[in-house]
Structures are given as C-alpha cells and as structure tokens.
Amino acid sequence: MHEQATVDSWWRGAAIYQLYVRSFADGNGDGIGDLPGARAHLPYLAELGVDAIWFNPWYPSPMFDGGYDIAGYRSIDPAFGTLADADTFIAEAHALGIRIIIDIVPNHGSIEHPWFRAALAANPGSAERSRFWFRPGRGAGGELPPNNWQSMFGGPAWTRVTEADGTPGEWYLHLFAPEQPDFNWDCPAVRAEFEDVLRFWFSRGIDGIRIDSAALLCKDPGLPDTEPGQAPGPAHPYIDRDEVHEIYRSWRAIADSAKGRVLIGEIWLPDAARLNRYVSHDEMHTVFNFPYLSCPWDPAALRRVIDQTLALGGPAGTPATWVLSNHDVDRIVSRLGRADSAFDLDRRRYFHDFPVDLELGTARARAAALLTMALPGSVYIYQGEELGLWEVQDIPDELRQDPMFYRTSGADPGRDGCRVPLPWAGTEPPFGFSPAGATREPWLPQPKEWRDLTVAAESASGDSMLRLYLTALAIRRSERAFRDTPLAWQPAADGVLAFDRGTFDRVTRDGGALDGGACVRCVANLSPGPVGLPPHSAVLLASGPLTNGMLPPDTTVWLRMGSLGLGGQTHDQSWDG
Ligand code: NOJ
Ligand code: CA
C-alpha cells in the first residue's frame, strides 16, 4: 500500500523536463523540431535522469503563438508528426520510466479551429457564436470594441469580423493574439468538449496535464470595462473569478478515474492565498511557482520566496514546485548575469537593456541549479537549461516570430530568444538539431558560440553544465535525505543560504530511521566573499571549485553531514535498494 502511494504520487518530488518540441530536435530536416527527432533523444533524457517530460502544445496549429493557438485538440501538428508518433513516444518514454505531461489550452483556440470557422460563417446570436465571445461593438455604427479589455500581447482584446454579407459585423474576444479567440466557458458545449479532450489523452496513456492560462477561463458575462489597476479576484471581469474552480473540480474527477495522474496549473497571481485556492484534493495537484522564477539573485528575497512557497504548501500537504525558467521568460544564465537579476513578463525590454555578464550568469545559474534541486518538491528543467544556453537577444527583427514582438511594434522583444533550437553536436549550425542534408535552416538562428554548449561537447567535459545537471539529478534521486523530507534552515553568515534536508527522524520504507549520517546540507553563497563550510563528512557536489576549503561567491555546495558510518548511504545507493 505504501509502495502504491509512492508510485501514485510520483509527481511530488519529480524532476520534470520541459520539451518545446519545435526547438528540441528535427528528425526530417525541415528546420522544425518534431516527435521522431525528440524520440531519437529519449535515451538522452533517460540518462539525464528526469522523471517526466512536459510537452508544450503539439497539436495542429497555424503557429501564431507557437502552438498555443490550437486548431484541433485530438491530433498532432503535421510538422511535428502524427498521433501514431505521439503514441510511440508515450510508450517508449514509459518503458524508460519517464512519464508524459501534455499542455491543454482551454482559455482560447485558434481562428482555424472548426468551431471558430463555423462561428464566422454563422449569424450573430447563433449557437455557433455562443461558444466564443461575440458581441456588437459600441458607437453608432458598432465601430468601437465592446469594452476596454486589452490583449496580453498588446492592443485591444477584441477584433471585428466581416459578416457573410460583407458588412462589418460583431467583435470577438481574444485575451491573447487575434488568432486566439477565447472560448465561452458559460457554454455547456465548451465544458463537455474539454472534458472529452481530457479523456481522449488520458486514455492514450498520458500522466498529467499542464493547464494553460488557467485563471482566465471565466468571464463576467456583462463584460464590464476593467478599472485601472484592478486586482485579480472575484470582482475582476476575467482574472481569477471564483467560478473557474468548478471547472477544475470536474477535471480532477476525470483525472482521478485512474491513479497517478497530475494536474498542474499555469497561474500568475500576485496574491499567494488566491493562488493556493487552485490546489486541493479536488482541484489541481500543483501550480507553477512563478514568484521563484521571477526572484532576483538576492539571498533575502530568495529566502522569503522559499519560505512563502513552503508555508503555503504546508496545510494542504501540497508539494512545492521550483522553476528557474520556461519558454516564456529569459533564460536563467542571462537573467542572472544582469545587474537587475529579477524577471517580469511585462518589463522584458527593461531587463534586456542591461548588459549580460555570461561568465557571472553561468556561475550563478550553476549555483541556482543546486539550490533549486535541493529544495523539497518538484523541479522543472526547461530544455537547454541543462546546457547553460543563454537568451539570444540579437535575433534579427525579420526572423522573429513571437506575437508579443509584433503586437507591441518591437517594444517588447518577445520570447524567441529562449526558444532557439538546441545544439546537439558539431561545430557549426545547425549543431545536429537537424540531420545532415537538411533542406531548411533551423526556424530560429543559433549563435555560433553554441559550438561549446552542444550536448556532445558538454558530455565530453567534466565541468560542464550538463555534467552538473546529470550528477545533481542522480544525487537528488538517490539520496534518502532528498526524499520528501522538510527543509530546516541553518544559521549562516550574511548573504549565505544554508538548510538541511533529512534532519528529522523519519521512518523509512524499510522501517529504519534517517540519522545524522543521511542528512544533506545545501549551502549557497550569495555574498561577495568566500565563506567557510560547517563540519561535514563529505562534499557531495559543488557548483564550482572550492578554494582552500572555502565556498567562493555565487557557488552552492551539497554537504553530507554527520558521520558516514551511521547512515551508510552514499549517492549511488538508491532509496529502493
Ligand atoms: C501561457 C503560455 O505559456 C504562453 O506561451 C502562451 O503565449 C500563453 N499562455 C497563451 O496561451
Ligand atoms: Ca522537422
């Protein structure tokens, strides 16, 4: 029974690899990543030691928003492969012990979704239009949008259509790009459709769902204007309205029809208590930790966000999630190499105007990786993070694809810089991303300097980022101290974060108790000078070389505390062993 509980809640401490399929590996040489390409690298992910893969949307899409504009929810984009390729991938991943999480986008579809096409062809007031938010415009001739809502990508959140008779007609709502019309979740057909989509994918064997823009689905049907600075919550016309929880309760019931499935919410909310309402025994299992992902490389700020995260998770027994980067934000090496190392989606231009110190950013990203992987809960690794790739900030404007760039006339540089195809091998682009004889170049250009950051180059180097991730993930998986134990802060010098895992006596599966010998301390030095280390029995791993036994700035170390003889565990012995 205990065994079963552990298997079913695999996600509690999982290392989850985010696979942005378009940029991972191109199997057929058209410059676009695809499922056969990704499948060929499954052994790489198995060796890396991840427990699950989260796929960004892989569905048919005109790609106005990198696949977050979905034209059909039950198949695969032809550029990525076929449903059979997905089935094969799922089966092969499972055979390697890797679970599969897919992205579901319920807030909006695509202008190419059959429902939207039908809505355009139908009349105002029709059932076809009721699945979206169609409204007449304001002004004498309906020439003004129905309200003042703004698109998250800039500009009004409404676009006017031309009716079948050629006259200017109603407007439809899109909280993102005009090519992403919002579904109307008051419409029972929308609810039924998504419940069926969930069942469809669960029946194909997927293990979890990442829910896109999860707090935006429900709208105030009166569609009132937003007030300046209006906070999300029940009174907001579309962010974090209370009705949205009913939807996730129905989804949880579907997920719970088999064991071991997880619902993960993408929710950006400033109010942690409101955020936590999405996580419970009858809604989502976890939500992404965006405060951590946005936190500067500052010891006090990091400690605060870690404490807040853990305090929130506590009462519901929900494990934390720890995220350093994803396909929407600047790559961690660049972020931590700037004088302002925070991140804010709405101020990307501000951050991009700081020079990036790549050497400093890389050292800090290494330290951040060990800090993150030592925290209790699950950890997300965005593809390329394990290689130390940086944000490509100099993509020529004409090659950029992100609607954020176009909708803001370039004021927001957009997200292309973190989506550049991965370098696998070789000394020049496409660095093995596409096979020899490829007919097209990678869909975004790769910096030539990435020849030193290919998987092949980093595999051959003892101190690469890839080696650090491989070793850290192996230790994280095998050390009993890292297994669902709480964190206990330890006294440390100014600017230093130190905590223990596995300090508390816990009865283990085989009836033994953790003792001092099995405790691991994580020490991260964010101060400007080197610091001494506490007495320890072994250095398990350090993000950079120690100097004369001291921990240099921007370096993290994992120490085994206590005497070795007591616990008897070394990192090559597993919990199950
Ligand atoms: C969040 C996704 O992560 C992002 O990439 C996308 O543009 C928006 N949701 C809209 O779907
Ligand atoms: Ca391809």
PDB file of N, CA and C in Angstrom, residues 435-510:
ATOM      1  N   PRO A 435      19.145  16.855 -39.194  1.00  0.00           N
ATOM      2  CA  PRO A 435      20.083  15.838 -39.683  1.00  0.00           C
ATOM      3  C   PRO A 435      20.914  16.373 -40.846  1.00  0.00           C
ATOM      4  N   ALA A 436      21.976  15.651 -41.182  1.00  0.00           N
ATOM      5  CA  ALA A 436      22.783  16.015 -42.354  1.00  0.00           C
ATOM      6  C   ALA A 436      21.875  16.027 -43.580  1.00  0.00           C
ATOM      7  N   GLY A 437      22.108  16.957 -44.472  1.00  0.00           N
ATOM      8  CA  GLY A 437      21.293  17.033 -45.687  1.00  0.00           C
ATOM      9  C   GLY A 437      19.957  17.720 -45.469  1.00  0.00           C
ATOM     10  N   ALA A 438      19.799  18.425 -44.348  1.00  0.00           N
ATOM     11  CA  ALA A 438      18.536  19.123 -44.074  1.00  0.00           C
ATOM     12  C   ALA A 438      18.219  20.121 -45.186  1.00  0.00           C
ATOM     13  N   THR A 439      16.926  20.264 -45.457  1.00  0.00           N
ATOM     14  CA  THR A 439      16.521  21.165 -46.543  1.00  0.00           C
ATOM     15  C   THR A 439      16.328  22.598 -46.050  1.00  0.00           C
ATOM     16  N   ARG A 440      16.136  22.776 -44.787  1.00  0.00           N
ATOM     17  CA  ARG A 440      15.907  24.130 -44.257  1.00  0.00           C
ATOM     18  C   ARG A 440      16.818  24.373 -43.058  1.00  0.00           C
ATOM     19  N   GLU A 441      17.110  25.645 -42.821  1.00  0.00           N
ATOM     20  CA  GLU A 441      17.851  26.014 -41.610  1.00  0.00           C
ATOM     21  C   GLU A 441      16.914  25.960 -40.423  1.00  0.00           C
ATOM     22  N   PRO A 442      17.458  25.869 -39.209  1.00  0.00           N
ATOM     23  CA  PRO A 442      16.591  25.890 -38.019  1.00  0.00           C
ATOM     24  C   PRO A 442      15.680  27.128 -38.044  1.00  0.00           C
ATOM     25  N   TRP A 443      14.478  26.971 -37.524  1.00  0.00           N
ATOM     26  CA  TRP A 443      13.471  28.036 -37.663  1.00  0.00           C
ATOM     27  C   TRP A 443      13.865  29.329 -36.959  1.00  0.00           C
ATOM     28  N   LEU A 444      14.786  29.257 -36.018  1.00  0.00           N
ATOM     29  CA  LEU A 444      15.421  30.476 -35.486  1.00  0.00           C
ATOM     30  C   LEU A 444      16.932  30.224 -35.528  1.00  0.00           C
ATOM     31  N   PRO A 445      17.729  31.250 -35.826  1.00  0.00           N
ATOM     32  CA  PRO A 445      19.168  31.019 -35.968  1.00  0.00           C
ATOM     33  C   PRO A 445      19.855  30.772 -34.621  1.00  0.00           C
ATOM     34  N   GLN A 446      20.817  29.849 -34.643  1.00  0.00           N
ATOM     35  CA  GLN A 446      21.571  29.523 -33.416  1.00  0.00           C
ATOM     36  C   GLN A 446      22.873  30.323 -33.389  1.00  0.00           C
ATOM     37  N   PRO A 447      23.265  30.848 -32.225  1.00  0.00           N
ATOM     38  CA  PRO A 447      24.551  31.566 -32.148  1.00  0.00           C
ATOM     39  C   PRO A 447      25.704  30.605 -32.444  1.00  0.00           C
ATOM     40  N   LYS A 448      26.710  31.085 -33.154  1.00  0.00           N
ATOM     41  CA  LYS A 448      27.826  30.188 -33.495  1.00  0.00           C
ATOM     42  C   LYS A 448      28.596  29.756 -32.239  1.00  0.00           C
ATOM     43  N   GLU A 449      28.543  30.602 -31.195  1.00  0.00           N
ATOM     44  CA  GLU A 449      29.265  30.271 -29.950  1.00  0.00           C
ATOM     45  C   GLU A 449      28.685  29.027 -29.266  1.00  0.00           C
ATOM     46  N   TRP A 450      27.503  28.611 -29.682  1.00  0.00           N
ATOM     47  CA  TRP A 450      26.917  27.431 -29.037  1.00  0.00           C
ATOM     48  C   TRP A 450      27.649  26.144 -29.408  1.00  0.00           C
ATOM     49  N   ARG A 451      28.698  26.276 -30.247  1.00  0.00           N
ATOM     50  CA  ARG A 451      29.512  25.070 -30.531  1.00  0.00           C
ATOM     51  C   ARG A 451      30.111  24.523 -29.236  1.00  0.00           C
ATOM     52  N   ASP A 452      30.338  25.393 -28.259  1.00  0.00           N
ATOM     53  CA  ASP A 452      30.903  24.919 -26.984  1.00  0.00           C
ATOM     54  C   ASP A 452      29.824  24.406 -26.029  1.00  0.00           C
ATOM     55  N   LEU A 453      28.571  24.605 -26.397  1.00  0.00           N
ATOM     56  CA  LEU A 453      27.471  24.232 -25.490  1.00  0.00           C
ATOM     57  C   LEU A 453      26.637  23.090 -26.064  1.00  0.00           C
ATOM     58  N   THR A 454      27.166  22.360 -27.029  1.00  0.00           N
ATOM     59  CA  THR A 454      26.392  21.236 -27.562  1.00  0.00           C
ATOM     60  C   THR A 454      26.367  20.102 -26.536  1.00  0.00           C
ATOM     61  N   VAL A 455      25.396  19.233 -26.692  1.00  0.00           N
ATOM     62  CA  VAL A 455      25.327  18.064 -25.810  1.00  0.00           C
ATOM     63  C   VAL A 455      26.614  17.257 -25.931  1.00  0.00           C
ATOM     64  N   ALA A 456      27.106  17.118 -27.172  1.00  0.00           N
ATOM     65  CA  ALA A 456      28.328  16.320 -27.364  1.00  0.00           C
ATOM     66  C   ALA A 456      29.513  16.979 -26.657  1.00  0.00           C
ATOM     67  N   ALA A 457      29.680  18.296 -26.843  1.00  0.00           N
ATOM     68  CA  ALA A 457      30.819  18.974 -26.215  1.00  0.00           C
ATOM     69  C   ALA A 457      30.714  18.903 -24.696  1.00  0.00           C
ATOM     70  N   GLU A 458      29.517  19.102 -24.187  1.00  0.00           N
ATOM     71  CA  GLU A 458      29.369  19.119 -22.728  1.00  0.00           C
ATOM     72  C   GLU A 458      29.455  17.724 -22.119  1.00  0.00           C
ATOM     73  N   SER A 459      29.097  16.719 -22.896  1.00  0.00           N
ATOM     74  CA  SER A 459      29.229  15.351 -22.378  1.00  0.00           C
ATOM     75  C   SER A 459      30.703  15.005 -22.207  1.00  0.00           C
ATOM     76  N   ALA A 460      31.531  15.597 -23.069  1.00  0.00           N
ATOM     77  CA  ALA A 460      32.955  15.265 -23.050  1.00  0.00           C
ATOM     78  C   ALA A 460      33.725  16.092 -22.013  1.00  0.00           C
ATOM     79  N   SER A 461      33.039  17.048 -21.407  1.00  0.00           N
ATOM     80  CA  SER A 461      33.764  17.931 -20.488  1.00  0.00           C
ATOM     81  C   SER A 461      33.321  17.672 -19.058  1.00  0.00           C
ATOM     82  N   GLY A 462      34.298  17.519 -18.176  1.00  0.00           N
ATOM     83  CA  GLY A 462      33.993  17.149 -16.787  1.00  0.00           C
ATOM     84  C   GLY A 462      33.257  18.218 -16.014  1.00  0.00           C
ATOM     85  N   ASP A 463      33.452  19.485 -16.377  1.00  0.00           N
ATOM     86  CA  ASP A 463      32.859  20.528 -15.536  1.00  0.00           C
ATOM     87  C   ASP A 463      31.773  21.321 -16.266  1.00  0.00           C
ATOM     88  N   SER A 464      31.149  20.721 -17.239  1.00  0.00           N
ATOM     89  CA  SER A 464      30.105  21.428 -17.990  1.00  0.00           C
ATOM     90  C   SER A 464      28.818  21.538 -17.171  1.00  0.00           C
ATOM     91  N   MET A 465      27.929  22.391 -17.645  1.00  0.00           N
ATOM     92  CA  MET A 465      26.602  22.498 -17.022  1.00  0.00           C
ATOM     93  C   MET A 465      25.886  21.153 -17.117  1.00  0.00           C
ATOM     94  N   LEU A 466      26.025  20.493 -18.242  1.00  0.00           N
ATOM     95  CA  LEU A 466      25.342  19.210 -18.419  1.00  0.00           C
ATOM     96  C   LEU A 466      25.818  18.188 -17.385  1.00  0.00           C
ATOM     97  N   ARG A 467      27.118  18.142 -17.151  1.00  0.00           N
ATOM     98  CA  ARG A 467      27.656  17.213 -16.135  1.00  0.00           C
ATOM     99  C   ARG A 467      27.088  17.557 -14.755  1.00  0.00           C
ATOM    100  N   LEU A 468      26.997  18.860 -14.493  1.00  0.00           N
ATOM    101  CA  LEU A 468      26.464  19.285 -13.189  1.00  0.00           C
ATOM    102  C   LEU A 468      25.021  18.801 -13.037  1.00  0.00           C
ATOM    103  N   TYR A 469      24.200  18.998 -14.075  1.00  0.00           N
ATOM    104  CA  TYR A 469      22.798  18.580 -14.003  1.00  0.00           C
ATOM    105  C   TYR A 469      22.690  17.060 -13.859  1.00  0.00           C
ATOM    106  N   LEU A 470      23.485  16.337 -14.651  1.00  0.00           N
ATOM    107  CA  LEU A 470      23.448  14.870 -14.579  1.00  0.00           C
ATOM    108  C   LEU A 470      23.764  14.384 -13.166  1.00  0.00           C
ATOM    109  N   THR A 471      24.829  14.941 -12.610  1.00  0.00           N
ATOM    110  CA  THR A 471      25.250  14.484 -11.287  1.00  0.00           C
ATOM    111  C   THR A 471      24.248  14.915 -10.223  1.00  0.00           C
ATOM    112  N   ALA A 472      23.789  16.157 -10.332  1.00  0.00           N
ATOM    113  CA  ALA A 472      22.851  16.667  -9.323  1.00  0.00           C
ATOM    114  C   ALA A 472      21.550  15.869  -9.354  1.00  0.00           C
ATOM    115  N   LEU A 473      21.064  15.590 -10.547  1.00  0.00           N
ATOM    116  CA  LEU A 473      19.798  14.845 -10.637  1.00  0.00           C
ATOM    117  C   LEU A 473      19.979  13.425 -10.096  1.00  0.00           C
ATOM    118  N   ALA A 474      21.141  12.842 -10.344  1.00  0.00           N
ATOM    119  CA  ALA A 474      21.389  11.486  -9.839  1.00  0.00           C
ATOM    120  C   ALA A 474      21.415  11.490  -8.308  1.00  0.00           C
ATOM    121  N   ILE A 475      22.070  12.476  -7.733  1.00  0.00           N
ATOM    122  CA  ILE A 475      22.147  12.547  -6.271  1.00  0.00           C
ATOM    123  C   ILE A 475      20.765  12.841  -5.685  1.00  0.00           C
ATOM    124  N   ARG A 476      20.074  13.773  -6.316  1.00  0.00           N
ATOM    125  CA  ARG A 476      18.733  14.144  -5.839  1.00  0.00           C
ATOM    126  C   ARG A 476      17.805  12.930  -5.824  1.00  0.00           C
ATOM    127  N   ARG A 477      17.998  12.084  -6.801  1.00  0.00           N
ATOM    128  CA  ARG A 477      17.141  10.908  -6.903  1.00  0.00           C
ATOM    129  C   ARG A 477      17.532   9.831  -5.885  1.00  0.00           C
ATOM    130  N   SER A 478      18.817   9.707  -5.629  1.00  0.00           N
ATOM    131  CA  SER A 478      19.242   8.556  -4.819  1.00  0.00           C
ATOM    132  C   SER A 478      19.428   8.879  -3.341  1.00  0.00           C
ATOM    133  N   GLU A 479      19.686  10.140  -3.005  1.00  0.00           N
ATOM    134  CA  GLU A 479      19.918  10.469  -1.596  1.00  0.00           C
ATOM    135  C   GLU A 479      18.614  10.373  -0.809  1.00  0.00           C
ATOM    136  N   ARG A 480      18.639   9.604   0.243  1.00  0.00           N
ATOM    137  CA  ARG A 480      17.401   9.483   1.013  1.00  0.00           C
ATOM    138  C   ARG A 480      17.023  10.813   1.681  1.00  0.00           C
ATOM    139  N   ALA A 481      18.013  11.654   1.952  1.00  0.00           N
ATOM    140  CA  ALA A 481      17.701  12.954   2.575  1.00  0.00           C
ATOM    141  C   ALA A 481      16.811  13.823   1.695  1.00  0.00           C
ATOM    142  N   PHE A 482      16.861  13.601   0.391  1.00  0.00           N
ATOM    143  CA  PHE A 482      16.065  14.433  -0.521  1.00  0.00           C
ATOM    144  C   PHE A 482      14.658  13.873  -0.741  1.00  0.00           C
ATOM    145  N   ARG A 483      14.337  12.781  -0.099  1.00  0.00           N
ATOM    146  CA  ARG A 483      13.051  12.137  -0.365  1.00  0.00           C
ATOM    147  C   ARG A 483      11.933  12.662   0.530  1.00  0.00           C
ATOM    148  N   ASP A 484      11.194  13.637   0.043  1.00  0.00           N
ATOM    149  CA  ASP A 484      10.000  14.113   0.734  1.00  0.00           C
ATOM    150  C   ASP A 484      10.268  14.493   2.184  1.00  0.00           C
ATOM    151  N   THR A 485      11.443  15.019   2.464  1.00  0.00           N
ATOM    152  CA  THR A 485      11.745  15.496   3.816  1.00  0.00           C
ATOM    153  C   THR A 485      11.603  17.012   3.841  1.00  0.00           C
ATOM    154  N   PRO A 486      11.286  17.574   5.003  1.00  0.00           N
ATOM    155  CA  PRO A 486      11.176  19.030   5.061  1.00  0.00           C
ATOM    156  C   PRO A 486      12.545  19.705   5.001  1.00  0.00           C
ATOM    157  N   LEU A 487      12.500  21.014   4.866  1.00  0.00           N
ATOM    158  CA  LEU A 487      13.727  21.817   4.841  1.00  0.00           C
ATOM    159  C   LEU A 487      13.895  22.438   6.221  1.00  0.00           C
ATOM    160  N   ALA A 488      15.111  22.463   6.748  1.00  0.00           N
ATOM    161  CA  ALA A 488      15.372  23.124   8.030  1.00  0.00           C
ATOM    162  C   ALA A 488      16.505  24.136   7.841  1.00  0.00           C
ATOM    163  N   TRP A 489      16.146  25.429   7.935  1.00  0.00           N
ATOM    164  CA  TRP A 489      17.166  26.470   7.765  1.00  0.00           C
ATOM    165  C   TRP A 489      18.227  26.344   8.855  1.00  0.00           C
ATOM    166  N   GLN A 490      19.451  26.667   8.510  1.00  0.00           N
ATOM    167  CA  GLN A 490      20.565  26.626   9.454  1.00  0.00           C
ATOM    168  C   GLN A 490      21.186  28.010   9.545  1.00  0.00           C
ATOM    169  N   PRO A 491      21.758  28.322  10.704  1.00  0.00           N
ATOM    170  CA  PRO A 491      22.408  29.625  10.824  1.00  0.00           C
ATOM    171  C   PRO A 491      23.537  29.741   9.790  1.00  0.00           C
ATOM    172  N   ALA A 492      23.682  30.913   9.217  1.00  0.00           N
ATOM    173  CA  ALA A 492      24.738  31.097   8.210  1.00  0.00           C
ATOM    174  C   ALA A 492      25.137  32.565   8.177  1.00  0.00           C
ATOM    175  N   ALA A 493      26.319  32.814   7.615  1.00  0.00           N
ATOM    176  CA  ALA A 493      26.828  34.192   7.508  1.00  0.00           C
ATOM    177  C   ALA A 493      25.898  35.021   6.624  1.00  0.00           C
ATOM    178  N   ASP A 494      26.066  36.329   6.718  1.00  0.00           N
ATOM    179  CA  ASP A 494      25.274  37.238   5.874  1.00  0.00           C
ATOM    180  C   ASP A 494      25.413  36.858   4.403  1.00  0.00           C
ATOM    181  N   GLY A 495      24.319  36.851   3.708  1.00  0.00           N
ATOM    182  CA  GLY A 495      24.376  36.581   2.268  1.00  0.00           C
ATOM    183  C   GLY A 495      24.489  35.112   1.933  1.00  0.00           C
ATOM    184  N   VAL A 496      24.387  34.252   2.934  1.00  0.00           N
ATOM    185  CA  VAL A 496      24.524  32.815   2.690  1.00  0.00           C
ATOM    186  C   VAL A 496      23.215  32.117   3.064  1.00  0.00           C
ATOM    187  N   LEU A 497      22.769  31.238   2.196  1.00  0.00           N
ATOM    188  CA  LEU A 497      21.571  30.438   2.489  1.00  0.00           C
ATOM    189  C   LEU A 497      22.031  29.023   2.828  1.00  0.00           C
ATOM    190  N   ALA A 498      21.613  28.530   3.976  1.00  0.00           N
ATOM    191  CA  ALA A 498      22.016  27.170   4.361  1.00  0.00           C
ATOM    192  C   ALA A 498      20.814  26.446   4.932  1.00  0.00           C
ATOM    193  N   PHE A 499      20.565  25.265   4.437  1.00  0.00           N
ATOM    194  CA  PHE A 499      19.465  24.475   5.003  1.00  0.00           C
ATOM    195  C   PHE A 499      19.799  22.998   4.915  1.00  0.00           C
ATOM    196  N   ASP A 500      19.167  22.253   5.815  1.00  0.00           N
ATOM    197  CA  ASP A 500      19.346  20.800   5.836  1.00  0.00           C
ATOM    198  C   ASP A 500      18.121  20.121   5.274  1.00  0.00           C
ATOM    199  N   ARG A 501      18.350  19.004   4.653  1.00  0.00           N
ATOM    200  CA  ARG A 501      17.256  18.088   4.296  1.00  0.00           C
ATOM    201  C   ARG A 501      17.541  16.769   5.013  1.00  0.00           C
ATOM    202  N   GLY A 502      16.467  16.177   5.508  1.00  0.00           N
ATOM    203  CA  GLY A 502      16.632  14.875   6.145  1.00  0.00           C
ATOM    204  C   GLY A 502      17.145  14.951   7.559  1.00  0.00           C
ATOM    205  N   THR A 503      16.895  16.087   8.232  1.00  0.00           N
ATOM    206  CA  THR A 503      17.368  16.218   9.604  1.00  0.00           C
ATOM    207  C   THR A 503      16.464  15.514  10.595  1.00  0.00           C
ATOM    208  N   PHE A 504      15.204  15.375  10.209  1.00  0.00           N
ATOM    209  CA  PHE A 504      14.246  14.887  11.187  1.00  0.00           C
ATOM    210  C   PHE A 504      14.138  13.374  11.103  1.00  0.00           C
ATOM    211  N   ASP A 505      13.944  12.774  12.239  1.00  0.00           N
ATOM    212  CA  ASP A 505      13.785  11.320  12.238  1.00  0.00           C
ATOM    213  C   ASP A 505      12.531  10.968  11.471  1.00  0.00           C
ATOM    214  N   ARG A 506      12.676  10.141  10.503  1.00  0.00           N
ATOM    215  CA  ARG A 506      11.504   9.692   9.751  1.00  0.00           C
ATOM    216  C   ARG A 506      11.633   8.198   9.580  1.00  0.00           C
ATOM    217  N   VAL A 507      10.521   7.553   9.680  1.00  0.00           N
ATOM    218  CA  VAL A 507      10.580   6.111   9.482  1.00  0.00           C
ATOM    219  C   VAL A 507      10.641   5.867   7.984  1.00  0.00           C
ATOM    220  N   THR A 508      11.597   5.105   7.569  1.00  0.00           N
ATOM    221  CA  THR A 508      11.768   4.853   6.144  1.00  0.00           C
ATOM    222  C   THR A 508      10.938   3.650   5.741  1.00  0.00           C
ATOM    223  N   ARG A 509      10.915   3.408   4.462  1.00  0.00           N
ATOM    224  CA  ARG A 509      10.077   2.313   3.955  1.00  0.00           C
ATOM    225  C   ARG A 509      10.472   0.978   4.571  1.00  0.00           C
ATOM    226  N   ASP A 510      11.776   0.798   4.769  1.00  0.00           N
ATOM    227  CA  ASP A 510      12.192  -0.494   5.325  1.00  0.00           C
ATOM    228  C   ASP A 510      12.240  -0.464   6.849  1.00  0.00           C
TER     229      ASP A 510
END
